[in-house]
Amino acid sequence: MFLLVSGLFTGMLLLDDLFLLHERVLPGYLHWRQRYIYLGYMTITLGYLAGFRKIIFRTDHLLLVLALGFFFLSVAVDCIAARWGHLIPVYHLFEDGFKLFGIVSWLGYFANTSLQWLARPE
């Protein structure tokens, strides 16, 4: 169940990033404020982490912590850039760089966890 929900959660994040749901679609067409969208994602993430905390703590979770940290930094840069982006013309480099490191860490965590579970003798 953990890997299934994790895959669905990953797919949700992928679709959001691919179609710019939190930046353009939801605020532009549905008039949702971006801060509430981020609050919703934070609530979903905390619910996911709380719901699977026992499983997560039994895994090698350093890469997951790194991924969440990088995603947080990416969102922080996005929020700062919304107000002061004109002062830092290369803020996209930081935002997308942190996001890339988060994606790689996320992939590493789930690939490692999946391989360990497949290698376990039952």
PDB file of C-alpha atoms in Angstrom:
ATOM      1  CA  MET A   1       0.000   0.000   0.000  1.00  0.00           C
ATOM      2  CA  PHE A   2       2.911   2.353   0.822  1.00  0.00           C
ATOM      3  CA  LEU A   3       4.410   2.141  -2.655  1.00  0.00           C
ATOM      4  CA  LEU A   4       1.004   2.463  -4.338  1.00  0.00           C
ATOM      5  CA  VAL A   5       0.086   5.625  -2.431  1.00  0.00           C
ATOM      6  CA  SER A   6       3.617   6.948  -2.958  1.00  0.00           C
ATOM      7  CA  GLY A   7       3.261   6.395  -6.693  1.00  0.00           C
ATOM      8  CA  LEU A   8      -0.097   8.191  -6.754  1.00  0.00           C
ATOM      9  CA  PHE A   9       1.366  11.056  -4.722  1.00  0.00           C
ATOM     10  CA  THR A  10       4.332  11.252  -7.095  1.00  0.00           C
ATOM     11  CA  GLY A  11       1.964  11.258 -10.070  1.00  0.00           C
ATOM     12  CA  MET A  12      -0.031  14.102  -8.556  1.00  0.00           C
ATOM     13  CA  LEU A  13       3.141  16.154  -8.110  1.00  0.00           C
ATOM     14  CA  LEU A  14       4.261  15.300 -11.632  1.00  0.00           C
ATOM     15  CA  LEU A  15       0.969  16.427 -13.177  1.00  0.00           C
ATOM     16  CA  ASP A  16       0.997  19.602 -11.111  1.00  0.00           C
ATOM     17  CA  ASP A  17       4.487  20.482 -12.295  1.00  0.00           C
ATOM     18  CA  LEU A  18       3.901  19.415 -15.900  1.00  0.00           C
ATOM     19  CA  PHE A  19       0.726  21.441 -16.381  1.00  0.00           C
ATOM     20  CA  LEU A  20       1.704  24.276 -13.986  1.00  0.00           C
ATOM     21  CA  LEU A  21      -1.464  23.651 -11.993  1.00  0.00           C
ATOM     22  CA  HIS A  22      -0.318  25.504  -8.868  1.00  0.00           C
ATOM     23  CA  GLU A  23       1.152  28.434 -10.808  1.00  0.00           C
ATOM     24  CA  ARG A  24      -1.223  29.103 -13.685  1.00  0.00           C
ATOM     25  CA  VAL A  25      -4.250  26.814 -13.959  1.00  0.00           C
ATOM     26  CA  LEU A  26      -5.688  26.858 -10.430  1.00  0.00           C
ATOM     27  CA  PRO A  27      -4.965  30.542  -9.705  1.00  0.00           C
ATOM     28  CA  GLY A  28      -5.768  31.746 -13.223  1.00  0.00           C
ATOM     29  CA  TYR A  29      -8.912  29.802 -14.056  1.00  0.00           C
ATOM     30  CA  LEU A  30     -10.332  28.780 -10.690  1.00  0.00           C
ATOM     31  CA  HIS A  31      -9.056  31.875  -8.841  1.00  0.00           C
ATOM     32  CA  TRP A  32      -7.468  29.849  -6.058  1.00  0.00           C
ATOM     33  CA  ARG A  33      -4.770  31.731  -4.180  1.00  0.00           C
ATOM     34  CA  GLN A  34      -1.377  30.112  -4.505  1.00  0.00           C
ATOM     35  CA  ARG A  35      -0.786  30.174  -0.744  1.00  0.00           C
ATOM     36  CA  TYR A  36      -3.857  27.971  -0.247  1.00  0.00           C
ATOM     37  CA  ILE A  37      -2.681  25.595  -2.937  1.00  0.00           C
ATOM     38  CA  TYR A  38       0.677  25.285  -1.155  1.00  0.00           C
ATOM     39  CA  LEU A  39      -1.165  24.810   2.142  1.00  0.00           C
ATOM     40  CA  GLY A  40      -3.165  21.995   0.537  1.00  0.00           C
ATOM     41  CA  TYR A  41      -0.016  20.297  -0.739  1.00  0.00           C
ATOM     42  CA  MET A  42       1.617  20.692   2.663  1.00  0.00           C
ATOM     43  CA  THR A  43      -1.425  19.123   4.332  1.00  0.00           C
ATOM     44  CA  ILE A  44      -1.393  16.194   1.894  1.00  0.00           C
ATOM     45  CA  THR A  45       2.354  15.731   2.432  1.00  0.00           C
ATOM     46  CA  LEU A  46       2.073  15.807   6.218  1.00  0.00           C
ATOM     47  CA  GLY A  47      -0.851  13.369   6.083  1.00  0.00           C
ATOM     48  CA  TYR A  48       1.174  11.055   3.844  1.00  0.00           C
ATOM     49  CA  LEU A  49       4.195  11.220   6.173  1.00  0.00           C
ATOM     50  CA  ALA A  50       2.073  10.727   9.296  1.00  0.00           C
ATOM     51  CA  GLY A  51       0.118   7.859   7.769  1.00  0.00           C
ATOM     52  CA  PHE A  52       3.220   5.960   6.695  1.00  0.00           C
ATOM     53  CA  ARG A  53       5.632   7.068   9.441  1.00  0.00           C
ATOM     54  CA  LYS A  54       6.192   3.542  10.788  1.00  0.00           C
ATOM     55  CA  ILE A  55       7.089   2.225   7.347  1.00  0.00           C
ATOM     56  CA  ILE A  56       9.221   5.266   6.519  1.00  0.00           C
ATOM     57  CA  PHE A  57      11.227   4.956   9.746  1.00  0.00           C
ATOM     58  CA  ARG A  58      11.949   1.289   8.938  1.00  0.00           C
ATOM     59  CA  THR A  59      13.513   2.310   5.620  1.00  0.00           C
ATOM     60  CA  ASP A  60      16.742   4.115   4.849  1.00  0.00           C
ATOM     61  CA  HIS A  61      14.957   7.470   4.837  1.00  0.00           C
ATOM     62  CA  LEU A  62      17.863   9.933   4.507  1.00  0.00           C
ATOM     63  CA  LEU A  63      17.188  10.430   0.787  1.00  0.00           C
ATOM     64  CA  LEU A  64      13.508  11.085   1.518  1.00  0.00           C
ATOM     65  CA  VAL A  65      14.454  13.749   4.069  1.00  0.00           C
ATOM     66  CA  LEU A  66      16.836  15.291   1.524  1.00  0.00           C
ATOM     67  CA  ALA A  67      14.131  15.233  -1.159  1.00  0.00           C
ATOM     68  CA  LEU A  68      11.625  16.966   1.103  1.00  0.00           C
ATOM     69  CA  GLY A  69      14.255  19.536   2.068  1.00  0.00           C
ATOM     70  CA  PHE A  70      15.082  20.287  -1.562  1.00  0.00           C
ATOM     71  CA  PHE A  71      11.387  20.550  -2.449  1.00  0.00           C
ATOM     72  CA  PHE A  72      10.912  22.946   0.464  1.00  0.00           C
ATOM     73  CA  LEU A  73      13.800  25.091  -0.792  1.00  0.00           C
ATOM     74  CA  SER A  74      12.316  25.093  -4.296  1.00  0.00           C
ATOM     75  CA  VAL A  75       8.947  26.272  -2.970  1.00  0.00           C
ATOM     76  CA  ALA A  76      10.658  28.859  -0.744  1.00  0.00           C
ATOM     77  CA  VAL A  77      12.544  30.302  -3.724  1.00  0.00           C
ATOM     78  CA  ASP A  78       9.283  30.333  -5.717  1.00  0.00           C
ATOM     79  CA  CYS A  79       7.511  32.260  -2.952  1.00  0.00           C
ATOM     80  CA  ILE A  80      10.388  34.711  -2.534  1.00  0.00           C
ATOM     81  CA  ALA A  81      10.642  35.201  -6.296  1.00  0.00           C
ATOM     82  CA  ALA A  82       6.931  36.013  -6.519  1.00  0.00           C
ATOM     83  CA  ARG A  83       7.630  39.138  -4.514  1.00  0.00           C
ATOM     84  CA  TRP A  84      11.296  39.925  -5.196  1.00  0.00           C
ATOM     85  CA  GLY A  85      12.078  37.933  -8.351  1.00  0.00           C
ATOM     86  CA  HIS A  86      12.870  41.086 -10.281  1.00  0.00           C
ATOM     87  CA  LEU A  87      15.872  41.613  -7.965  1.00  0.00           C
ATOM     88  CA  ILE A  88      17.295  38.150  -8.666  1.00  0.00           C
ATOM     89  CA  PRO A  89      17.130  37.528 -12.417  1.00  0.00           C
ATOM     90  CA  VAL A  90      18.471  33.962 -12.158  1.00  0.00           C
ATOM     91  CA  TYR A  91      16.075  32.774  -9.446  1.00  0.00           C
ATOM     92  CA  HIS A  92      14.766  30.083 -11.828  1.00  0.00           C
ATOM     93  CA  LEU A  93      18.195  28.474 -11.645  1.00  0.00           C
ATOM     94  CA  PHE A  94      17.815  28.055  -7.882  1.00  0.00           C
ATOM     95  CA  GLU A  95      14.142  27.077  -7.963  1.00  0.00           C
ATOM     96  CA  ASP A  96      14.572  24.460 -10.684  1.00  0.00           C
ATOM     97  CA  GLY A  97      17.947  23.323  -9.345  1.00  0.00           C
ATOM     98  CA  PHE A  98      16.483  22.567  -5.920  1.00  0.00           C
ATOM     99  CA  LYS A  99      13.534  20.857  -7.614  1.00  0.00           C
ATOM    100  CA  LEU A 100      15.891  18.696  -9.695  1.00  0.00           C
ATOM    101  CA  PHE A 101      17.872  17.667  -6.594  1.00  0.00           C
ATOM    102  CA  GLY A 102      14.553  16.885  -4.884  1.00  0.00           C
ATOM    103  CA  ILE A 103      13.385  14.728  -7.785  1.00  0.00           C
ATOM    104  CA  VAL A 104      16.679  12.819  -7.909  1.00  0.00           C
ATOM    105  CA  SER A 105      16.619  12.242  -4.130  1.00  0.00           C
ATOM    106  CA  TRP A 106      12.943  11.195  -4.296  1.00  0.00           C
ATOM    107  CA  LEU A 107      13.739   8.719  -7.076  1.00  0.00           C
ATOM    108  CA  GLY A 108      16.757   7.419  -5.160  1.00  0.00           C
ATOM    109  CA  TYR A 109      14.713   6.837  -2.016  1.00  0.00           C
ATOM    110  CA  PHE A 110      11.915   4.942  -3.733  1.00  0.00           C
ATOM    111  CA  ALA A 111      14.246   2.965  -6.002  1.00  0.00           C
ATOM    112  CA  ASN A 112      16.347   1.935  -2.996  1.00  0.00           C
ATOM    113  CA  THR A 113      13.291   1.096  -0.887  1.00  0.00           C
ATOM    114  CA  SER A 114      11.723  -0.929  -3.708  1.00  0.00           C
ATOM    115  CA  LEU A 115      14.942  -2.860  -4.330  1.00  0.00           C
ATOM    116  CA  GLN A 116      15.331  -3.639  -0.630  1.00  0.00           C
ATOM    117  CA  TRP A 117      11.742  -4.882  -0.424  1.00  0.00           C
ATOM    118  CA  LEU A 118      12.173  -7.034  -3.527  1.00  0.00           C
ATOM    119  CA  ALA A 119      15.377  -8.555  -2.145  1.00  0.00           C
ATOM    120  CA  ARG A 120      13.796  -9.492   1.205  1.00  0.00           C
ATOM    121  CA  PRO A 121      13.273 -13.199   1.627  1.00  0.00           C
ATOM    122  CA  GLU A 122       9.672 -13.903   2.598  1.00  0.00           C
TER     123      GLU A 122
END
